[in-house]
Amino acid sequence: VLFRRGETTYTLNWLPIGGFVRLEGEEGESLDKRAFINQRLRTRLWILLAGVIINFLIAWVIFTLIAFAAEPTWKVRLRTVMDDSPAAVAGLVGGEYLRTEEVEIRDERGRPTGETRSIDIYDDSGDLIVAIDGQEFPVFDDLLTADTSGRIAPIAYLAERPGQEVELTVEHADGSAETVEATLRSAEEIAQNLGALGFTQNSPDYGSRSNGLVESIGIGLEQTLTASTLILRGLGEFIVSIFAPPEDDAPSPISGPVGIVSVIGVVRDSLPPVFMLFFVGLLSANLAIINALPFPPLDGGRVTMALLQAVSRNGISPAAERMVYLTGFVLLMMLLVWVTISDISNLAA
């Protein structure tokens, strides 16, 4: 116990597994008329779902603010331009060659394979494609999709339009900008990995754009719903992996505290600050969905138990209800330990 203020007792627990509020009468009977157990079903459901709703709203607000103030967009920096390619015909230029380096080849989990390859290093003086056909491409739209092709949105946009003429908005190394037209390669040439325009790219650059308030609210809601869908898909894949482990030793589709801290470190050190804000919104949306699952002792599990009590006219005894919550808590702790071990194994690999 830390201290008491009014009728509320504030505590610091041994296990740092998150904050919670324990209401009078939440665990069983109480003579206090204000106790949770003595409230109407509708009131209890609103109380139980309050955390889920707040987490969802926090994600919505964060995604809305990002869209309204500074939504990151892709900028494609040209590294090299192939001879006689559509990019060369359009007058686009790549960067200046600096040196050749030997780099380690890593697998899909980022682990060194023991092999190396030589790559040519170019500077960032190449042209920068900031828009195609007047369209900018939000970065977070890519992060919230399940596309496994590895292509960012502007590259995918070009690959999906073989033989068509596109209008490129280009920024040059001297700061000037112009719009150029280019006719993309045929589907056969694109299938041969020649590229729709015929260039290689450096690491992506990021621009930003602002949207109107009403549009930003819509973008924020859409991204919150999409983030919620992603966590459900990840949970589905995780459940499947429990009963049918992947043969290729693929990483778990969900992460625990250790994995989340690792991701936070990468986001903080290598990406603009707005990406950290986006990650907070993503976590909040995930928490909303996790807490809404009908599994005790999560909020969704308590909602399910309240509905069962109403249907059975309080036919479930307080002792049986506590046993259900205790069993669910033990299973959740076992899952947390398992996921944490998996996170540590992934980091050590």
CSV table of C-alpha atoms in Angstrom, one decimal:
chain,number,residue,atom,x,y,z
A,1,VAL,CA,0.0,0.0,0.0
A,2,LEU,CA,1.4,3.4,-1.0
A,3,PHE,CA,-1.3,5.7,0.5
A,4,ARG,CA,-5.0,6.2,0.9
A,5,ARG,CA,-6.9,9.2,-0.5
A,6,GLY,CA,-10.6,9.4,0.3
A,7,GLU,CA,-12.1,6.0,-0.3
A,8,THR,CA,-9.3,4.9,-2.7
A,9,THR,CA,-6.3,2.9,-1.8
A,10,TYR,CA,-3.2,3.3,-4.0
A,11,THR,CA,-0.8,0.3,-4.2
A,12,LEU,CA,2.4,-0.7,-5.9
A,13,ASN,CA,2.5,-4.4,-6.7
A,14,TRP,CA,5.5,-6.8,-7.0
A,15,LEU,CA,4.8,-7.8,-10.6
A,16,PRO,CA,5.0,-4.9,-13.1
A,17,ILE,CA,2.4,-6.2,-15.4
A,18,GLY,CA,0.3,-3.1,-15.9
A,19,GLY,CA,-2.0,-0.9,-13.9
A,20,PHE,CA,-5.6,-1.8,-12.9
A,21,VAL,CA,-8.5,-0.6,-10.8
A,22,ARG,CA,-10.2,-3.0,-8.4
A,23,LEU,CA,-13.7,-1.9,-7.6
A,24,GLU,CA,-15.6,-2.6,-4.4
A,25,GLY,CA,-17.7,-5.7,-5.0
A,26,GLU,CA,-15.9,-6.6,-8.2
A,27,GLU,CA,-14.8,-10.0,-6.8
A,28,GLY,CA,-18.1,-11.0,-5.2
A,29,GLU,CA,-20.8,-9.9,-2.8
A,30,SER,CA,-20.9,-6.5,-1.0
A,31,LEU,CA,-23.4,-4.8,1.3
A,32,ASP,CA,-22.5,-1.4,-0.2
A,33,LYS,CA,-25.2,-0.2,-2.5
A,34,ARG,CA,-22.6,1.6,-4.6
A,35,ALA,CA,-20.5,-1.6,-5.1
A,36,PHE,CA,-19.9,-2.8,-8.6
A,37,ILE,CA,-21.8,-6.1,-8.0
A,38,ASN,CA,-24.9,-4.2,-6.9
A,39,GLN,CA,-25.1,-2.1,-10.1
A,40,ARG,CA,-27.5,-2.7,-13.0
A,41,LEU,CA,-26.1,-4.9,-15.8
A,42,ARG,CA,-25.9,-1.9,-18.2
A,43,THR,CA,-23.8,0.1,-15.7
A,44,ARG,CA,-21.5,-2.8,-15.1
A,45,LEU,CA,-21.0,-3.4,-18.8
A,46,TRP,CA,-20.1,0.3,-19.4
A,47,ILE,CA,-17.6,0.2,-16.5
A,48,LEU,CA,-16.0,-3.0,-17.9
A,49,LEU,CA,-15.8,-1.7,-21.4
A,50,ALA,CA,-14.5,1.8,-20.4
A,51,GLY,CA,-10.9,0.8,-20.7
A,52,VAL,CA,-11.4,-0.7,-24.1
A,53,ILE,CA,-13.2,2.4,-25.4
A,54,ILE,CA,-10.5,4.7,-24.0
A,55,ASN,CA,-7.7,2.8,-25.6
A,56,PHE,CA,-9.6,2.8,-29.0
A,57,LEU,CA,-10.2,6.6,-28.7
A,58,ILE,CA,-6.6,7.3,-27.8
A,59,ALA,CA,-5.4,5.4,-30.9
A,60,TRP,CA,-8.0,7.3,-33.0
A,61,VAL,CA,-6.9,10.7,-31.6
A,62,ILE,CA,-3.2,9.9,-32.2
A,63,PHE,CA,-3.7,8.8,-35.7
A,64,THR,CA,-5.9,11.8,-36.4
A,65,LEU,CA,-3.3,14.2,-35.0
A,66,ILE,CA,-0.6,12.6,-37.2
A,67,ALA,CA,-2.8,12.9,-40.3
A,68,PHE,CA,-3.7,16.5,-39.5
A,69,ALA,CA,-0.2,17.8,-38.5
A,70,ALA,CA,2.5,15.8,-40.3
A,71,GLU,CA,1.6,12.6,-42.1
A,72,PRO,CA,4.9,11.0,-43.3
A,73,THR,CA,5.0,10.2,-47.1
A,74,TRP,CA,7.4,8.2,-49.1
A,75,LYS,CA,10.2,9.9,-51.2
A,76,VAL,CA,12.1,7.6,-53.5
A,77,ARG,CA,15.8,8.5,-53.8
A,78,LEU,CA,17.3,7.2,-57.1
A,79,ARG,CA,20.6,5.4,-56.5
A,80,THR,CA,21.4,4.4,-60.1
A,81,VAL,CA,19.5,4.8,-63.4
A,82,MET,CA,19.8,2.0,-66.1
A,83,ASP,CA,20.9,2.9,-69.6
A,84,ASP,CA,18.1,3.3,-72.1
A,85,SER,CA,15.5,2.8,-69.4
A,86,PRO,CA,12.3,4.9,-69.1
A,87,ALA,CA,13.9,6.7,-66.2
A,88,ALA,CA,17.0,7.6,-68.3
A,89,VAL,CA,14.7,8.7,-71.3
A,90,ALA,CA,12.8,11.0,-68.8
A,91,GLY,CA,16.1,12.6,-67.8
A,92,LEU,CA,16.3,11.2,-64.3
A,93,VAL,CA,19.7,10.8,-62.7
A,94,GLY,CA,21.2,8.7,-59.9
A,95,GLY,CA,23.7,9.5,-57.2
A,96,GLU,CA,27.5,9.6,-57.4
A,97,TYR,CA,29.5,6.3,-56.9
A,98,LEU,CA,31.5,6.4,-53.7
A,99,ARG,CA,33.0,2.9,-53.0
A,100,THR,CA,32.3,-0.8,-52.9
A,101,GLU,CA,31.7,-2.6,-49.5
A,102,GLU,CA,31.3,-6.2,-48.4
A,103,VAL,CA,28.1,-6.7,-46.4
A,104,GLU,CA,26.7,-9.6,-44.5
A,105,ILE,CA,23.7,-11.4,-45.9
A,106,ARG,CA,20.9,-11.9,-43.3
A,107,ASP,CA,17.9,-14.2,-43.4
A,108,GLU,CA,14.2,-13.1,-43.0
A,109,ARG,CA,14.7,-12.9,-39.2
A,110,GLY,CA,17.8,-10.6,-39.5
A,111,ARG,CA,20.2,-13.4,-38.5
A,112,PRO,CA,23.6,-13.5,-40.3
A,113,THR,CA,23.9,-16.4,-42.8
A,114,GLY,CA,27.7,-16.3,-42.8
A,115,GLU,CA,27.8,-15.2,-46.5
A,116,THR,CA,28.7,-11.8,-47.8
A,117,ARG,CA,28.2,-9.8,-51.0
A,118,SER,CA,29.7,-6.8,-52.6
A,119,ILE,CA,27.5,-3.7,-53.0
A,120,ASP,CA,28.3,-0.3,-54.6
A,121,ILE,CA,27.7,2.7,-52.3
A,122,TYR,CA,26.3,5.9,-53.9
A,123,ASP,CA,25.7,9.3,-52.3
A,124,ASP,CA,22.3,11.0,-51.9
A,125,SER,CA,22.7,13.4,-54.9
A,126,GLY,CA,20.3,11.3,-57.0
A,127,ASP,CA,16.9,12.7,-58.0
A,128,LEU,CA,14.0,12.3,-55.5
A,129,ILE,CA,10.6,11.2,-56.7
A,130,VAL,CA,8.1,12.8,-54.3
A,131,ALA,CA,4.8,12.1,-56.1
A,132,ILE,CA,3.4,10.1,-59.0
A,133,ASP,CA,0.5,11.4,-61.1
A,134,GLY,CA,0.1,14.1,-58.4
A,135,GLN,CA,-0.3,11.5,-55.7
A,136,GLU,CA,1.8,11.2,-52.5
A,137,PHE,CA,2.0,7.9,-50.7
A,138,PRO,CA,1.6,7.8,-46.9
A,139,VAL,CA,4.1,5.7,-45.1
A,140,PHE,CA,1.7,4.4,-42.4
A,141,ASP,CA,-0.7,3.0,-45.0
A,142,ASP,CA,2.1,0.5,-45.9
A,143,LEU,CA,2.9,-0.3,-42.3
A,144,LEU,CA,-0.8,-1.2,-41.7
A,145,THR,CA,-1.2,-3.5,-44.6
A,146,ALA,CA,-0.5,-7.2,-44.8
A,147,ASP,CA,1.4,-6.9,-48.1
A,148,THR,CA,4.4,-9.2,-47.9
A,149,SER,CA,6.0,-8.2,-51.3
A,150,GLY,CA,8.4,-5.8,-49.6
A,151,ARG,CA,7.6,-3.1,-52.1
A,152,ILE,CA,6.7,0.4,-50.8
A,153,ALA,CA,3.6,2.0,-52.2
A,154,PRO,CA,5.2,4.2,-54.9
A,155,ILE,CA,7.1,1.2,-56.3
A,156,ALA,CA,4.0,-0.9,-56.2
A,157,TYR,CA,2.1,1.8,-58.0
A,158,LEU,CA,4.5,1.8,-60.9
A,159,ALA,CA,4.7,-2.0,-61.1
A,160,GLU,CA,0.9,-2.2,-61.4
A,161,ARG,CA,0.8,0.1,-64.5
A,162,PRO,CA,2.9,-1.6,-67.2
A,163,GLY,CA,3.1,0.3,-70.4
A,164,GLN,CA,1.3,3.4,-69.1
A,165,GLU,CA,2.5,7.0,-69.1
A,166,VAL,CA,2.9,8.5,-65.7
A,167,GLU,CA,3.7,12.0,-64.4
A,168,LEU,CA,6.6,12.2,-61.9
A,169,THR,CA,7.2,15.0,-59.5
A,170,VAL,CA,10.9,15.1,-59.0
A,171,GLU,CA,13.2,17.1,-56.7
A,172,HIS,CA,16.8,17.5,-57.9
A,173,ALA,CA,20.0,17.7,-55.8
A,174,ASP,CA,20.1,21.5,-56.3
A,175,GLY,CA,16.7,21.9,-54.7
A,176,SER,CA,14.8,22.6,-57.9
A,177,ALA,CA,11.7,20.6,-58.7
A,178,GLU,CA,10.0,19.7,-61.9
A,179,THR,CA,7.3,17.4,-63.3
A,180,VAL,CA,8.4,14.9,-66.0
A,181,GLU,CA,6.5,12.3,-68.0
A,182,ALA,CA,7.7,8.7,-68.5
A,183,THR,CA,6.3,5.6,-70.2
A,184,LEU,CA,6.7,2.6,-68.0
A,185,ARG,CA,8.1,-0.8,-69.2
A,186,SER,CA,5.9,-3.6,-70.4
A,187,ALA,CA,4.6,-6.3,-68.0
A,188,GLU,CA,7.1,-8.8,-69.5
A,189,GLU,CA,10.0,-6.5,-68.7
A,190,ILE,CA,8.7,-5.8,-65.2
A,191,ALA,CA,8.4,-9.6,-64.6
A,192,GLN,CA,12.1,-9.9,-65.5
A,193,ASN,CA,12.9,-7.7,-62.5
A,194,LEU,CA,14.0,-4.8,-64.8
A,195,GLY,CA,11.7,-2.4,-62.9
A,196,ALA,CA,8.9,-0.3,-64.3
A,197,LEU,CA,11.1,2.8,-64.6
A,198,GLY,CA,14.6,1.1,-64.5
A,199,PHE,CA,16.4,2.4,-61.5
A,200,THR,CA,17.7,1.2,-58.1
A,201,GLN,CA,16.9,3.2,-55.0
A,202,ASN,CA,18.8,4.3,-51.9
A,203,SER,CA,17.2,4.0,-48.4
A,204,PRO,CA,13.8,5.8,-48.5
A,205,ASP,CA,13.5,9.4,-47.6
A,206,TYR,CA,10.4,10.8,-45.8
A,207,GLY,CA,8.4,13.8,-46.6
A,208,SER,CA,5.2,15.0,-44.8
A,209,ARG,CA,1.8,16.4,-45.7
A,210,SER,CA,-1.1,17.9,-43.8
A,211,ASN,CA,-4.7,16.9,-44.3
A,212,GLY,CA,-7.9,18.8,-43.5
A,213,LEU,CA,-9.5,18.2,-40.0
A,214,VAL,CA,-12.5,16.3,-41.3
A,215,GLU,CA,-10.3,14.2,-43.6
A,216,SER,CA,-7.8,13.6,-40.8
A,217,ILE,CA,-10.6,12.3,-38.5
A,218,GLY,CA,-11.6,9.8,-41.2
A,219,ILE,CA,-8.0,8.7,-41.8
A,220,GLY,CA,-7.5,8.3,-38.0
A,221,LEU,CA,-10.6,6.1,-37.7
A,222,GLU,CA,-9.6,4.0,-40.8
A,223,GLN,CA,-6.1,3.4,-39.4
A,224,THR,CA,-7.4,2.5,-36.0
A,225,LEU,CA,-9.8,-0.1,-37.5
A,226,THR,CA,-7.0,-1.4,-39.7
A,227,ALA,CA,-4.6,-1.7,-36.7
A,228,SER,CA,-7.3,-3.6,-34.9
A,229,THR,CA,-7.6,-6.0,-37.8
A,230,LEU,CA,-3.9,-6.6,-37.8
A,231,ILE,CA,-3.8,-7.6,-34.1
A,232,LEU,CA,-6.6,-10.1,-34.7
A,233,ARG,CA,-4.8,-11.5,-37.7
A,234,GLY,CA,-1.6,-11.8,-35.6
A,235,LEU,CA,-3.5,-13.6,-32.8
A,236,GLY,CA,-5.0,-16.0,-35.3
A,237,GLU,CA,-1.6,-16.8,-36.7
A,238,PHE,CA,-0.2,-17.2,-33.2
A,239,ILE,CA,-2.9,-19.7,-32.2
A,240,VAL,CA,-2.2,-21.7,-35.4
A,241,SER,CA,1.5,-21.7,-34.6
A,242,ILE,CA,0.8,-23.2,-31.2
A,243,PHE,CA,-0.8,-26.3,-32.7
A,244,ALA,CA,1.2,-26.4,-35.9
A,245,PRO,CA,4.7,-24.8,-35.5
A,246,PRO,CA,6.1,-23.4,-38.8
A,247,GLU,CA,8.8,-25.6,-40.3
A,248,ASP,CA,11.0,-22.7,-41.3
A,249,ASP,CA,11.4,-21.5,-37.7
A,250,ALA,CA,9.7,-18.2,-38.5
A,251,PRO,CA,9.4,-15.7,-35.7
A,252,SER,CA,6.2,-15.5,-33.6
A,253,PRO,CA,3.5,-13.2,-35.1
A,254,ILE,CA,3.1,-11.5,-31.7
A,255,SER,CA,5.6,-9.9,-29.3
A,256,GLY,CA,5.8,-9.6,-25.5
A,257,PRO,CA,7.3,-6.9,-23.4
A,258,VAL,CA,10.9,-7.7,-24.4
A,259,GLY,CA,10.0,-7.6,-28.1
A,260,ILE,CA,8.1,-4.4,-27.7
A,261,VAL,CA,11.0,-2.7,-26.0
A,262,SER,CA,13.3,-3.9,-28.8
A,263,VAL,CA,11.0,-2.4,-31.4
A,264,ILE,CA,10.8,0.9,-29.5
A,265,GLY,CA,14.6,1.1,-29.5
A,266,VAL,CA,14.8,0.7,-33.2
A,267,VAL,CA,12.0,3.2,-33.8
A,268,ARG,CA,13.5,5.8,-31.5
A,269,ASP,CA,17.1,5.5,-32.9
A,270,SER,CA,16.5,5.2,-36.6
A,271,LEU,CA,13.2,6.9,-37.5
A,272,PRO,CA,11.7,10.4,-37.2
A,273,PRO,CA,9.8,11.1,-33.9
A,274,VAL,CA,6.4,10.9,-35.5
A,275,PHE,CA,7.0,7.1,-36.0
A,276,MET,CA,7.2,6.8,-32.2
A,277,LEU,CA,3.9,8.5,-31.8
A,278,PHE,CA,2.4,6.2,-34.4
A,279,PHE,CA,3.8,3.2,-32.5
A,280,VAL,CA,2.1,4.4,-29.3
A,281,GLY,CA,-1.2,4.7,-31.3
A,282,LEU,CA,-0.7,1.2,-32.6
A,283,LEU,CA,-0.1,-0.2,-29.1
A,284,SER,CA,-3.2,1.5,-27.8
A,285,ALA,CA,-5.3,0.0,-30.6
A,286,ASN,CA,-3.8,-3.4,-29.9
A,287,LEU,CA,-4.6,-3.0,-26.1
A,288,ALA,CA,-8.2,-2.2,-27.0
A,289,ILE,CA,-8.6,-5.4,-28.9
A,290,ILE,CA,-6.7,-7.6,-26.5
A,291,ASN,CA,-8.8,-6.3,-23.5
A,292,ALA,CA,-12.0,-6.9,-25.4
A,293,LEU,CA,-11.3,-10.6,-26.0
A,294,PRO,CA,-13.8,-12.9,-24.1
A,295,PHE,CA,-11.1,-14.4,-22.0
A,296,PRO,CA,-10.9,-14.1,-18.2
A,297,PRO,CA,-9.7,-12.0,-16.5
A,298,LEU,CA,-9.5,-9.5,-19.4
A,299,ASP,CA,-12.3,-7.0,-19.6
A,300,GLY,CA,-14.0,-8.9,-22.4
A,301,GLY,CA,-14.0,-12.0,-20.2
A,302,ARG,CA,-15.6,-10.1,-17.4
A,303,VAL,CA,-18.3,-8.8,-19.8
A,304,THR,CA,-18.9,-12.4,-20.9
A,305,MET,CA,-19.2,-13.5,-17.2
A,306,ALA,CA,-21.6,-10.6,-16.5
A,307,LEU,CA,-23.8,-11.6,-19.4
A,308,LEU,CA,-23.8,-15.3,-18.3
A,309,GLN,CA,-24.8,-14.3,-14.8
A,310,ALA,CA,-27.7,-12.3,-16.3
A,311,VAL,CA,-28.8,-15.1,-18.4
A,312,SER,CA,-28.5,-17.7,-15.6
A,313,ARG,CA,-30.1,-15.3,-13.1
A,314,ASN,CA,-26.9,-15.2,-11.0
A,315,GLY,CA,-26.6,-19.0,-11.2
A,316,ILE,CA,-22.8,-18.9,-11.1
A,317,SER,CA,-21.5,-18.7,-7.6
A,318,PRO,CA,-18.9,-16.1,-6.6
A,319,ALA,CA,-16.5,-18.9,-5.8
A,320,ALA,CA,-16.9,-20.4,-9.2
A,321,GLU,CA,-16.5,-17.0,-10.8
A,322,ARG,CA,-13.3,-16.4,-8.9
A,323,MET,CA,-11.9,-19.8,-9.9
A,324,VAL,CA,-12.6,-18.9,-13.6
A,325,TYR,CA,-10.7,-15.6,-13.2
A,326,LEU,CA,-7.8,-17.3,-11.4
A,327,THR,CA,-7.5,-20.0,-14.0
A,328,GLY,CA,-7.5,-17.4,-16.8
A,329,PHE,CA,-4.9,-15.3,-14.9
A,330,VAL,CA,-2.6,-18.3,-14.6
A,331,LEU,CA,-2.9,-19.1,-18.3
A,332,LEU,CA,-2.2,-15.5,-19.2
A,333,MET,CA,1.0,-15.5,-17.0
A,334,MET,CA,2.1,-18.8,-18.7
A,335,LEU,CA,1.5,-17.2,-22.1
A,336,LEU,CA,3.4,-14.1,-21.1
A,337,VAL,CA,6.4,-16.2,-19.9
A,338,TRP,CA,6.3,-18.2,-23.2
A,339,VAL,CA,6.2,-15.1,-25.4
A,340,THR,CA,9.0,-13.4,-23.4
A,341,ILE,CA,11.2,-16.5,-23.8
A,342,SER,CA,10.4,-16.4,-27.6
A,343,ASP,CA,11.3,-12.7,-27.7
A,344,ILE,CA,14.6,-13.3,-26.0
A,345,SER,CA,15.4,-16.2,-28.3
A,346,ASN,CA,14.7,-14.0,-31.3
A,347,LEU,CA,17.0,-11.2,-30.0
A,348,ALA,CA,19.8,-13.7,-29.3
A,349,ALA,CA,19.5,-15.4,-32.7
